[in-house]
mmCIF file with all atom_site columns, C-alpha atoms in Angstrom:
data_model
loop_
_atom_site.group_PDB
_atom_site.id
_atom_site.type_symbol
_atom_site.label_atom_id
_atom_site.label_alt_id
_atom_site.label_comp_id
_atom_site.label_asym_id
_atom_site.label_entity_id
_atom_site.label_seq_id
_atom_site.pdbx_PDB_ins_code
_atom_site.Cartn_x
_atom_site.Cartn_y
_atom_site.Cartn_z
_atom_site.occupancy
_atom_site.B_iso_or_equiv
_atom_site.pdbx_formal_charge
_atom_site.auth_seq_id
_atom_site.auth_comp_id
_atom_site.auth_asym_id
_atom_site.auth_atom_id
_atom_site.pdbx_PDB_model_num
ATOM 1   C CA . MET A 1 1   ? -58.507 118.718 110.344 1.00 39.00 ? 1   MET A CA 1
ATOM 2   C CA . ILE A 1 2   ? -56.714 115.697 111.781 1.00 42.00 ? 2   ILE A CA 1
ATOM 3   C CA . GLU A 1 3   ? -58.442 113.345 114.562 1.00 41.00 ? 3   GLU A CA 1
ATOM 4   C CA . ILE A 1 4   ? -57.345 111.079 117.513 1.00 43.00 ? 4   ILE A CA 1
ATOM 5   C CA . PHE A 1 5   ? -59.920 108.196 118.508 1.00 40.00 ? 5   PHE A CA 1
ATOM 6   C CA . SER A 1 6   ? -59.181 107.256 122.064 1.00 42.00 ? 6   SER A CA 1
ATOM 7   C CA . ARG A 1 7   ? -61.303 103.380 122.796 1.00 44.00 ? 7   ARG A CA 1
ATOM 8   C CA . LYS A 1 8   ? -61.341 104.298 126.585 1.00 50.00 ? 8   LYS A CA 1
ATOM 9   C CA . LYS A 1 9   ? -64.328 106.812 128.350 1.00 53.00 ? 9   LYS A CA 1
ATOM 10  C CA . ASN A 1 10  ? -62.811 108.919 130.596 1.00 58.00 ? 10  ASN A CA 1
ATOM 11  C CA . VAL A 1 11  ? -59.074 108.843 130.407 1.00 76.00 ? 11  VAL A CA 1
ATOM 12  C CA . LYS A 1 12  ? -57.133 111.043 128.491 1.00 81.00 ? 12  LYS A CA 1
ATOM 13  C CA . SER A 1 13  ? -56.307 111.028 125.352 1.00 87.00 ? 13  SER A CA 1
ATOM 14  C CA . ILE A 1 14  ? -53.249 110.872 123.477 1.00 88.00 ? 14  ILE A CA 1
ATOM 15  C CA . ARG A 1 15  ? -53.896 114.712 121.627 1.00 89.00 ? 15  ARG A CA 1
ATOM 16  C CA . ASP A 1 16  ? -54.717 115.708 125.461 1.00 92.00 ? 16  ASP A CA 1
ATOM 17  C CA . LEU A 1 17  ? -51.315 114.717 126.776 1.00 93.00 ? 17  LEU A CA 1
ATOM 18  C CA . PHE A 1 18  ? -49.313 116.543 124.190 1.00 94.00 ? 18  PHE A CA 1
ATOM 19  C CA . ILE A 1 19  ? -51.256 119.452 124.898 1.00 95.00 ? 19  ILE A CA 1
ATOM 20  C CA . GLU A 1 20  ? -51.250 118.979 128.973 1.00 97.00 ? 20  GLU A CA 1
ATOM 21  C CA . THR A 1 21  ? -47.166 118.514 128.286 1.00 96.00 ? 21  THR A CA 1
ATOM 22  C CA . SER A 1 22  ? -46.566 121.529 126.776 1.00 97.00 ? 22  SER A CA 1
ATOM 23  C CA . SER A 1 23  ? -48.916 123.021 128.462 1.00 98.00 ? 23  SER A CA 1
ATOM 24  C CA . LEU A 1 24  ? -46.894 123.125 131.678 1.00 98.00 ? 24  LEU A CA 1
ATOM 25  C CA . THR A 1 25  ? -43.889 123.757 129.174 1.00 98.00 ? 25  THR A CA 1
ATOM 26  C CA . LYS A 1 26  ? -45.684 127.675 128.938 1.00 98.00 ? 26  LYS A CA 1
ATOM 27  C CA . ASP A 1 27  ? -45.388 127.443 132.374 1.00 98.00 ? 27  ASP A CA 1
ATOM 28  C CA . ALA A 1 28  ? -41.900 126.224 133.210 1.00 98.00 ? 28  ALA A CA 1
ATOM 29  C CA . PHE A 1 29  ? -41.324 129.146 130.879 1.00 98.00 ? 29  PHE A CA 1
ATOM 30  C CA . GLU A 1 30  ? -43.255 131.855 132.846 1.00 98.00 ? 30  GLU A CA 1
ATOM 31  C CA . THR A 1 31  ? -42.254 131.310 136.066 1.00 98.00 ? 31  THR A CA 1
ATOM 32  C CA . MET A 1 32  ? -39.016 131.141 134.745 1.00 98.00 ? 32  MET A CA 1
ATOM 33  C CA . ARG A 1 33  ? -39.232 134.788 133.705 1.00 98.00 ? 33  ARG A CA 1
ATOM 34  C CA . ASN A 1 34  ? -41.220 135.702 137.054 1.00 98.00 ? 34  ASN A CA 1
ATOM 35  C CA . ALA A 1 35  ? -37.734 133.852 138.903 1.00 98.00 ? 35  ALA A CA 1
ATOM 36  C CA . VAL A 1 36  ? -35.746 135.998 136.685 1.00 98.00 ? 36  VAL A CA 1
ATOM 37  C CA . LEU A 1 37  ? -37.298 139.867 136.745 1.00 98.00 ? 37  LEU A CA 1
ATOM 38  C CA . ALA A 1 38  ? -37.540 138.881 140.473 1.00 98.00 ? 38  ALA A CA 1
ATOM 39  C CA . TYR A 1 39  ? -33.594 138.269 140.469 1.00 97.00 ? 39  TYR A CA 1
ATOM 40  C CA . VAL A 1 40  ? -32.384 141.329 138.487 1.00 96.00 ? 40  VAL A CA 1
ATOM 41  C CA . ASP A 1 41  ? -34.438 143.281 141.333 1.00 96.00 ? 41  ASP A CA 1
ATOM 42  C CA . GLY A 1 42  ? -32.685 141.378 144.549 1.00 95.00 ? 42  GLY A CA 1
ATOM 43  C CA . ASN A 1 43  ? -35.431 139.861 145.195 1.00 97.00 ? 43  ASN A CA 1
ATOM 44  C CA . PHE A 1 44  ? -33.615 136.933 146.019 1.00 96.00 ? 44  PHE A CA 1
ATOM 45  C CA . ASP A 1 45  ? -37.102 135.325 148.191 1.00 97.00 ? 45  ASP A CA 1
ATOM 46  C CA . LEU A 1 46  ? -39.167 135.435 145.655 1.00 98.00 ? 46  LEU A CA 1
ATOM 47  C CA . ALA A 1 47  ? -36.933 134.125 142.678 1.00 97.00 ? 47  ALA A CA 1
ATOM 48  C CA . LYS A 1 48  ? -36.376 130.874 145.262 1.00 97.00 ? 48  LYS A CA 1
ATOM 49  C CA . LYS A 1 49  ? -40.429 130.464 145.964 1.00 98.00 ? 49  LYS A CA 1
ATOM 50  C CA . GLU A 1 50  ? -40.778 131.191 141.161 1.00 98.00 ? 50  GLU A CA 1
ATOM 51  C CA . SER A 1 51  ? -37.501 128.495 140.659 1.00 97.00 ? 51  SER A CA 1
ATOM 52  C CA . GLU A 1 52  ? -39.113 126.314 142.450 1.00 97.00 ? 52  GLU A CA 1
ATOM 53  C CA . ILE A 1 53  ? -42.254 126.301 141.723 1.00 98.00 ? 53  ILE A CA 1
ATOM 54  C CA . THR A 1 54  ? -40.641 126.032 137.845 1.00 98.00 ? 54  THR A CA 1
ATOM 55  C CA . THR A 1 55  ? -39.035 122.844 139.108 1.00 97.00 ? 55  THR A CA 1
ATOM 56  C CA . ALA A 1 56  ? -41.986 121.273 140.641 1.00 97.00 ? 56  ALA A CA 1
ATOM 57  C CA . THR A 1 57  ? -43.357 122.111 137.177 1.00 97.00 ? 57  THR A CA 1
ATOM 58  C CA . GLU A 1 58  ? -41.043 120.152 135.199 1.00 96.00 ? 58  GLU A CA 1
ATOM 59  C CA . LYS A 1 59  ? -40.556 117.159 137.402 1.00 96.00 ? 59  LYS A CA 1
ATOM 60  C CA . LYS A 1 60  ? -44.988 117.057 136.913 1.00 97.00 ? 60  LYS A CA 1
ATOM 61  C CA . GLN A 1 61  ? -44.216 117.039 133.101 1.00 96.00 ? 61  GLN A CA 1
ATOM 62  C CA . ASP A 1 62  ? -42.126 113.842 133.592 1.00 95.00 ? 62  ASP A CA 1
ATOM 63  C CA . ARG A 1 63  ? -45.142 112.547 134.492 1.00 95.00 ? 63  ARG A CA 1
ATOM 64  C CA . VAL A 1 64  ? -47.107 113.048 131.518 1.00 95.00 ? 64  VAL A CA 1
ATOM 65  C CA . LYS A 1 65  ? -44.397 112.043 129.829 1.00 93.00 ? 65  LYS A CA 1
ATOM 66  C CA . GLU A 1 66  ? -43.970 108.645 131.899 1.00 92.00 ? 66  GLU A CA 1
ATOM 67  C CA . GLU A 1 67  ? -47.809 108.566 131.171 1.00 91.00 ? 67  GLU A CA 1
ATOM 68  C CA . LEU A 1 68  ? -47.320 109.389 126.949 1.00 90.00 ? 68  LEU A CA 1
ATOM 69  C CA . PHE A 1 69  ? -44.467 106.941 126.772 1.00 89.00 ? 69  PHE A CA 1
ATOM 70  C CA . GLU A 1 70  ? -47.328 103.794 128.180 1.00 85.00 ? 70  GLU A CA 1
ATOM 71  C CA . ARG A 1 71  ? -49.798 104.906 126.236 1.00 84.00 ? 71  ARG A CA 1
ATOM 72  C CA . ILE A 1 72  ? -48.030 105.270 122.953 1.00 81.00 ? 72  ILE A CA 1
ATOM 73  C CA . PHE A 1 73  ? -47.510 102.108 121.795 1.00 75.00 ? 73  PHE A CA 1
ATOM 74  C CA . SER A 1 74  ? -51.766 101.692 122.395 1.00 71.00 ? 74  SER A CA 1
ATOM 75  C CA . ARG A 1 75  ? -54.434 101.395 119.687 1.00 69.00 ? 75  ARG A CA 1
ATOM 76  C CA . GLU A 1 76  ? -54.780 104.551 119.904 1.00 68.00 ? 76  GLU A CA 1
ATOM 77  C CA . THR A 1 77  ? -54.076 106.766 116.823 1.00 68.00 ? 77  THR A CA 1
ATOM 78  C CA . MET A 1 78  ? -53.079 110.462 114.641 1.00 73.00 ? 78  MET A CA 1
ATOM 79  C CA . VAL A 1 79  ? -51.431 111.242 112.544 1.00 76.00 ? 79  VAL A CA 1
ATOM 80  C CA . PHE A 1 80  ? -47.637 110.881 113.741 1.00 86.00 ? 80  PHE A CA 1
ATOM 81  C CA . SER A 1 81  ? -45.287 108.103 113.488 1.00 88.00 ? 81  SER A CA 1
ATOM 82  C CA . ARG A 1 82  ? -44.747 106.256 117.831 1.00 87.00 ? 82  ARG A CA 1
ATOM 83  C CA . THR A 1 83  ? -41.136 107.031 116.414 1.00 91.00 ? 83  THR A CA 1
ATOM 84  C CA . ASP A 1 84  ? -41.868 110.833 115.269 1.00 93.00 ? 84  ASP A CA 1
ATOM 85  C CA . ARG A 1 85  ? -44.379 111.027 118.429 1.00 91.00 ? 85  ARG A CA 1
ATOM 86  C CA . ILE A 1 86  ? -41.431 110.438 121.200 1.00 92.00 ? 86  ILE A CA 1
ATOM 87  C CA . LEU A 1 87  ? -39.547 112.753 119.338 1.00 94.00 ? 87  LEU A CA 1
ATOM 88  C CA . ILE A 1 88  ? -42.179 115.571 119.816 1.00 95.00 ? 88  ILE A CA 1
ATOM 89  C CA . ILE A 1 89  ? -42.245 114.013 123.762 1.00 95.00 ? 89  ILE A CA 1
ATOM 90  C CA . GLU A 1 90  ? -38.413 114.205 123.819 1.00 96.00 ? 90  GLU A CA 1
ATOM 91  C CA . ASN A 1 91  ? -38.282 117.613 122.636 1.00 96.00 ? 91  ASN A CA 1
ATOM 92  C CA . ILE A 1 92  ? -40.836 119.111 124.121 1.00 97.00 ? 92  ILE A CA 1
ATOM 93  C CA . ASP A 1 93  ? -38.877 117.705 127.527 1.00 96.00 ? 93  ASP A CA 1
ATOM 94  C CA . LYS A 1 94  ? -35.707 118.829 126.120 1.00 97.00 ? 94  LYS A CA 1
ATOM 95  C CA . ILE A 1 95  ? -36.306 122.405 126.711 1.00 98.00 ? 95  ILE A CA 1
ATOM 96  C CA . THR A 1 96  ? -37.688 122.755 130.013 1.00 97.00 ? 96  THR A CA 1
ATOM 97  C CA . ASP A 1 97  ? -35.043 120.886 131.262 1.00 97.00 ? 97  ASP A CA 1
ATOM 98  C CA . LYS A 1 98  ? -32.600 123.507 129.833 1.00 97.00 ? 98  LYS A CA 1
ATOM 99  C CA . ILE A 1 99  ? -35.701 125.994 131.614 1.00 98.00 ? 99  ILE A CA 1
ATOM 100 C CA . GLU A 1 100 ? -35.146 124.028 135.499 1.00 97.00 ? 100 GLU A CA 1
ATOM 101 C CA . ILE A 1 101 ? -30.915 124.649 133.645 1.00 96.00 ? 101 ILE A CA 1
ATOM 102 C CA . VAL A 1 102 ? -31.867 128.978 134.166 1.00 97.00 ? 102 VAL A CA 1
ATOM 103 C CA . VAL A 1 103 ? -33.867 128.561 137.646 1.00 97.00 ? 103 VAL A CA 1
ATOM 104 C CA . ARG A 1 104 ? -31.371 126.446 139.392 1.00 95.00 ? 104 ARG A CA 1
ATOM 105 C CA . LYS A 1 105 ? -28.191 128.364 138.022 1.00 92.00 ? 105 LYS A CA 1
ATOM 106 C CA . LEU A 1 106 ? -30.293 131.733 139.804 1.00 92.00 ? 106 LEU A CA 1
ATOM 107 C CA . LEU A 1 107 ? -30.451 129.462 143.143 1.00 91.00 ? 107 LEU A CA 1
ATOM 108 C CA . LEU A 1 108 ? -26.089 129.141 143.321 1.00 93.00 ? 108 LEU A CA 1
ATOM 109 C CA . TYR A 1 109 ? -25.457 132.182 143.849 1.00 92.00 ? 109 TYR A CA 1
ATOM 110 C CA . GLN A 1 110 ? -27.027 136.529 145.057 1.00 93.00 ? 110 GLN A CA 1
ATOM 111 C CA . PHE A 1 111 ? -25.477 139.381 143.841 1.00 92.00 ? 111 PHE A CA 1
ATOM 112 C CA . ASP A 1 112 ? -27.045 142.526 142.238 1.00 92.00 ? 112 ASP A CA 1
ATOM 113 C CA . ILE A 1 113 ? -26.728 143.280 138.712 1.00 92.00 ? 113 ILE A CA 1
ATOM 114 C CA . LYS A 1 114 ? -25.273 145.662 137.568 1.00 91.00 ? 114 LYS A CA 1
ATOM 115 C CA . ALA A 1 115 ? -27.815 148.350 136.233 1.00 91.00 ? 115 ALA A CA 1
ATOM 116 C CA . PRO A 1 116 ? -26.927 148.356 132.121 1.00 91.00 ? 116 PRO A CA 1
ATOM 117 C CA . LEU A 1 117 ? -27.363 144.922 132.800 1.00 96.00 ? 117 LEU A CA 1
ATOM 118 C CA . LYS A 1 118 ? -31.061 144.589 134.650 1.00 96.00 ? 118 LYS A CA 1
ATOM 119 C CA . GLU A 1 119 ? -33.056 145.612 131.701 1.00 96.00 ? 119 GLU A CA 1
ATOM 120 C CA . GLY A 1 120 ? -31.268 143.637 129.088 1.00 96.00 ? 120 GLY A CA 1
ATOM 121 C CA . ILE A 1 121 ? -31.514 140.697 130.948 1.00 97.00 ? 121 ILE A CA 1
ATOM 122 C CA . LYS A 1 122 ? -35.289 141.012 131.794 1.00 97.00 ? 122 LYS A CA 1
ATOM 123 C CA . GLU A 1 123 ? -35.951 141.608 127.947 1.00 97.00 ? 123 GLU A CA 1
ATOM 124 C CA . LEU A 1 124 ? -34.050 137.639 127.621 1.00 97.00 ? 124 LEU A CA 1
ATOM 125 C CA . ALA A 1 125 ? -36.596 136.539 129.865 1.00 98.00 ? 125 ALA A CA 1
ATOM 126 C CA . ASN A 1 126 ? -39.859 138.091 128.205 1.00 98.00 ? 126 ASN A CA 1
ATOM 127 C CA . LEU A 1 127 ? -38.322 136.794 125.515 1.00 98.00 ? 127 LEU A CA 1
ATOM 128 C CA . ASN A 1 128 ? -37.700 133.412 127.087 1.00 98.00 ? 128 ASN A CA 1
ATOM 129 C CA . MET A 1 129 ? -41.231 133.402 127.779 1.00 98.00 ? 129 MET A CA 1
ATOM 130 C CA . GLN A 1 130 ? -42.791 134.501 124.786 1.00 98.00 ? 130 GLN A CA 1
ATOM 131 C CA . ILE A 1 131 ? -41.387 131.533 122.790 1.00 98.00 ? 131 ILE A CA 1
ATOM 132 C CA . GLY A 1 132 ? -42.376 129.072 125.418 1.00 98.00 ? 132 GLY A CA 1
ATOM 133 C CA . ASN A 1 133 ? -46.489 130.397 124.550 1.00 98.00 ? 133 ASN A CA 1
ATOM 134 C CA . GLU A 1 134 ? -45.391 129.702 120.321 1.00 98.00 ? 134 GLU A CA 1
ATOM 135 C CA . VAL A 1 135 ? -44.347 126.684 121.521 1.00 98.00 ? 135 VAL A CA 1
ATOM 136 C CA . HIS A 1 136 ? -47.314 126.028 123.285 1.00 98.00 ? 136 HIS A CA 1
ATOM 137 C CA . LYS A 1 137 ? -49.499 127.260 120.033 1.00 98.00 ? 137 LYS A CA 1
ATOM 138 C CA . MET A 1 138 ? -47.427 125.747 117.582 1.00 98.00 ? 138 MET A CA 1
ATOM 139 C CA . VAL A 1 139 ? -47.678 122.046 119.200 1.00 97.00 ? 139 VAL A CA 1
ATOM 140 C CA . ILE A 1 140 ? -52.135 122.268 120.028 1.00 96.00 ? 140 ILE A CA 1
ATOM 141 C CA . ALA A 1 141 ? -51.420 123.926 115.688 1.00 96.00 ? 141 ALA A CA 1
ATOM 142 C CA . VAL A 1 142 ? -49.394 120.985 114.455 1.00 95.00 ? 142 VAL A CA 1
ATOM 143 C CA . LEU A 1 143 ? -52.305 118.066 116.003 1.00 92.00 ? 143 LEU A CA 1
ATOM 144 C CA . ALA A 1 144 ? -54.871 120.289 113.903 1.00 90.00 ? 144 ALA A CA 1
ATOM 145 C CA . ASP A 1 145 ? -53.868 122.445 111.147 1.00 93.00 ? 145 ASP A CA 1
ATOM 146 C CA . PHE A 1 146 ? -50.419 121.797 109.039 1.00 95.00 ? 146 PHE A CA 1
ATOM 147 C CA . GLU A 1 147 ? -50.402 125.792 107.753 1.00 95.00 ? 147 GLU A CA 1
ATOM 148 C CA . LYS A 1 148 ? -51.670 127.207 111.621 1.00 96.00 ? 148 LYS A CA 1
ATOM 149 C CA . ALA A 1 149 ? -48.407 125.555 112.788 1.00 96.00 ? 149 ALA A CA 1
ATOM 150 C CA . ARG A 1 150 ? -46.366 126.924 109.790 1.00 97.00 ? 150 ARG A CA 1
ATOM 151 C CA . VAL A 1 151 ? -47.008 130.545 111.627 1.00 97.00 ? 151 VAL A CA 1
ATOM 152 C CA . HIS A 1 152 ? -45.597 129.985 115.087 1.00 98.00 ? 152 HIS A CA 1
ATOM 153 C CA . ILE A 1 153 ? -43.055 128.201 113.643 1.00 98.00 ? 153 ILE A CA 1
ATOM 154 C CA . THR A 1 154 ? -42.017 131.502 112.102 1.00 98.00 ? 154 THR A CA 1
ATOM 155 C CA . GLU A 1 155 ? -42.477 133.583 115.954 1.00 98.00 ? 155 GLU A CA 1
ATOM 156 C CA . ILE A 1 156 ? -39.896 131.837 116.988 1.00 98.00 ? 156 ILE A CA 1
ATOM 157 C CA . THR A 1 157 ? -37.187 131.520 115.054 1.00 98.00 ? 157 THR A CA 1
ATOM 158 C CA . ASN A 1 158 ? -37.274 135.557 114.927 1.00 98.00 ? 158 ASN A CA 1
ATOM 159 C CA . LEU A 1 159 ? -37.825 136.216 118.593 1.00 98.00 ? 159 LEU A CA 1
ATOM 160 C CA . ARG A 1 160 ? -35.247 133.353 118.598 1.00 97.00 ? 160 ARG A CA 1
ATOM 161 C CA . ARG A 1 161 ? -32.634 135.693 116.171 1.00 97.00 ? 161 ARG A CA 1
ATOM 162 C CA . ASN A 1 162 ? -34.278 139.099 118.319 1.00 97.00 ? 162 ASN A CA 1
ATOM 163 C CA . VAL A 1 163 ? -32.323 136.486 121.765 1.00 97.00 ? 163 VAL A CA 1
ATOM 164 C CA . ARG A 1 164 ? -30.241 135.855 119.785 1.00 96.00 ? 164 ARG A CA 1
ATOM 165 C CA . GLU A 1 165 ? -29.386 139.551 118.931 1.00 96.00 ? 165 GLU A CA 1
ATOM 166 C CA . LYS A 1 166 ? -29.768 140.665 122.641 1.00 96.00 ? 166 LYS A CA 1
ATOM 167 C CA . GLN A 1 167 ? -27.372 138.244 124.016 1.00 96.00 ? 167 GLN A CA 1
ATOM 168 C CA . TRP A 1 168 ? -23.791 139.456 121.725 1.00 95.00 ? 168 TRP A CA 1
ATOM 169 C CA . ILE A 1 169 ? -25.317 143.317 123.396 1.00 96.00 ? 169 ILE A CA 1
ATOM 170 C CA . LEU A 1 170 ? -25.611 142.333 127.165 1.00 97.00 ? 170 LEU A CA 1
ATOM 171 C CA . GLN A 1 171 ? -21.980 139.966 126.467 1.00 96.00 ? 171 GLN A CA 1
ATOM 172 C CA . LYS A 1 172 ? -20.422 142.088 125.845 1.00 96.00 ? 172 LYS A CA 1
ATOM 173 C CA . MET A 1 173 ? -21.579 145.140 128.848 1.00 96.00 ? 173 MET A CA 1
ATOM 174 C CA . ASN A 1 174 ? -20.437 142.464 131.058 1.00 96.00 ? 174 ASN A CA 1
ATOM 175 C CA . TYR A 1 175 ? -17.255 142.449 130.044 1.00 96.00 ? 175 TYR A CA 1
ATOM 176 C CA . ASP A 1 176 ? -17.380 146.353 130.526 1.00 95.00 ? 176 ASP A CA 1
ATOM 177 C CA . TYR A 1 177 ? -19.448 146.684 133.329 1.00 93.00 ? 177 TYR A CA 1
ATOM 178 C CA . GLN A 1 178 ? -18.422 143.542 135.790 1.00 89.00 ? 178 GLN A CA 1
ATOM 179 C CA . GLU A 1 179 ? -15.542 144.437 137.379 1.00 89.00 ? 179 GLU A CA 1
ATOM 180 C CA . ASP A 1 180 ? -15.869 141.388 139.832 1.00 93.00 ? 180 ASP A CA 1
ATOM 181 C CA . PHE A 1 181 ? -14.827 138.181 138.556 1.00 94.00 ? 181 PHE A CA 1
ATOM 182 C CA . LEU A 1 182 ? -17.707 136.198 140.201 1.00 93.00 ? 182 LEU A CA 1
ATOM 183 C CA . ALA A 1 183 ? -20.352 137.688 138.765 1.00 93.00 ? 183 ALA A CA 1
ATOM 184 C CA . PHE A 1 184 ? -18.868 138.313 136.021 1.00 95.00 ? 184 PHE A CA 1
ATOM 185 C CA . ARG A 1 185 ? -18.940 134.275 135.663 1.00 95.00 ? 185 ARG A CA 1
ATOM 186 C CA . TYR A 1 186 ? -22.385 134.306 136.670 1.00 95.00 ? 186 TYR A CA 1
ATOM 187 C CA . THR A 1 187 ? -23.779 137.304 134.810 1.00 95.00 ? 187 THR A CA 1
ATOM 188 C CA . GLU A 1 188 ? -21.940 134.938 132.175 1.00 96.00 ? 188 GLU A CA 1
ATOM 189 C CA . THR A 1 189 ? -23.799 131.329 132.999 1.00 95.00 ? 189 THR A CA 1
ATOM 190 C CA . LEU A 1 190 ? -26.222 133.214 133.491 1.00 96.00 ? 190 LEU A CA 1
ATOM 191 C CA . ILE A 1 191 ? -26.888 135.600 129.743 1.00 96.00 ? 191 ILE A CA 1
ATOM 192 C CA . LYS A 1 192 ? -25.726 131.800 127.647 1.00 96.00 ? 192 LYS A CA 1
ATOM 193 C CA . TYR A 1 193 ? -28.769 129.336 129.480 1.00 97.00 ? 193 TYR A CA 1
ATOM 194 C CA . LEU A 1 194 ? -31.354 131.937 129.124 1.00 97.00 ? 194 LEU A CA 1
ATOM 195 C CA . MET A 1 195 ? -29.831 132.261 124.974 1.00 97.00 ? 195 MET A CA 1
ATOM 196 C CA . GLU A 1 196 ? -29.376 128.336 125.524 1.00 97.00 ? 196 GLU A CA 1
ATOM 197 C CA . THR A 1 197 ? -33.273 127.876 126.270 1.00 98.00 ? 197 THR A CA 1
ATOM 198 C CA . ALA A 1 198 ? -34.078 129.949 123.010 1.00 98.00 ? 198 ALA A CA 1
ATOM 199 C CA . ASP A 1 199 ? -32.463 128.197 121.254 1.00 98.00 ? 199 ASP A CA 1
ATOM 200 C CA . ARG A 1 200 ? -33.439 124.438 122.364 1.00 98.00 ? 200 ARG A CA 1
ATOM 201 C CA . ALA A 1 201 ? -37.210 125.808 121.261 1.00 98.00 ? 201 ALA A CA 1
ATOM 202 C CA . GLU A 1 202 ? -35.859 126.601 118.318 1.00 98.00 ? 202 GLU A CA 1
ATOM 203 C CA . ILE A 1 203 ? -34.560 123.126 117.411 1.00 98.00 ? 203 ILE A CA 1
ATOM 204 C CA . PHE A 1 204 ? -37.605 122.022 118.181 1.00 98.00 ? 204 PHE A CA 1
ATOM 205 C CA . ALA A 1 205 ? -40.019 124.130 116.389 1.00 98.00 ? 205 ALA A CA 1
ATOM 206 C CA . ASP A 1 206 ? -37.038 123.174 113.387 1.00 97.00 ? 206 ASP A CA 1
ATOM 207 C CA . ARG A 1 207 ? -38.170 119.833 113.575 1.00 97.00 ? 207 ARG A CA 1
ATOM 208 C CA . VAL A 1 208 ? -41.701 120.075 113.854 1.00 97.00 ? 208 VAL A CA 1
ATOM 209 C CA . PHE A 1 209 ? -41.742 121.843 109.937 1.00 97.00 ? 209 PHE A CA 1
ATOM 210 C CA . ILE A 1 210 ? -39.562 118.736 109.237 1.00 96.00 ? 210 ILE A CA 1
ATOM 211 C CA . LEU A 1 211 ? -42.591 116.701 110.151 1.00 95.00 ? 211 LEU A CA 1
ATOM 212 C CA . ILE A 1 212 ? -45.341 119.292 107.976 1.00 95.00 ? 212 ILE A CA 1
ATOM 213 C CA . ASN A 1 213 ? -43.261 118.413 105.199 1.00 93.00 ? 213 ASN A CA 1
ATOM 214 C CA . LYS A 1 214 ? -42.622 114.197 106.069 1.00 92.00 ? 214 LYS A CA 1
ATOM 215 C CA . TYR A 1 215 ? -47.105 114.779 106.377 1.00 90.00 ? 215 TYR A CA 1
ATOM 216 C CA . ALA A 1 216 ? -47.919 116.489 103.819 1.00 82.00 ? 216 ALA A CA 1
ATOM 217 C CA . LEU A 1 217 ? -47.072 114.375 101.074 1.00 68.00 ? 217 LEU A CA 1
#
């Protein structure tokens, strides 16, 4: 069991802040999913609302990140070095940045996505939300139990593989069904950004795996 100590009372520990920032990423994955599903169903007002919530979550996470950076060189201790703490923070932040790109993309252009593509795009969004849940669980686990963290790393890798397989199917369908160029291009980049969000989460999982092996020695 890895313990993190703080000398101050009534102040969140570094561990608490790490969990908070990953929780915000999980929340951003969920509202991004909600925004994409609403958009695909043609509910553009709801898509805008959920996108704005996602953007607000990203900004809130920036504030937590700033607090973490201020505290990272304090006397509070944890198993990870200061350099590796920064690596974790920055990788979590990069995932949320990718999520924000997806919802900002949604607000640029409105059109009705062809029916054959709708369920596949929804599936991509749902898979991403599952990845977000696993990322949060992985962060909680890596602060306490490396073996539990490995389980979530594996699950993130498997989910991302599913996203990759679905992405290629959808890209082919996009060529088959979207005849209008603007609609084609919009759908292509939306699928691409959803894929990149999953990729970013897997990159983080890979780096956590490296840290686990480093500190398990």
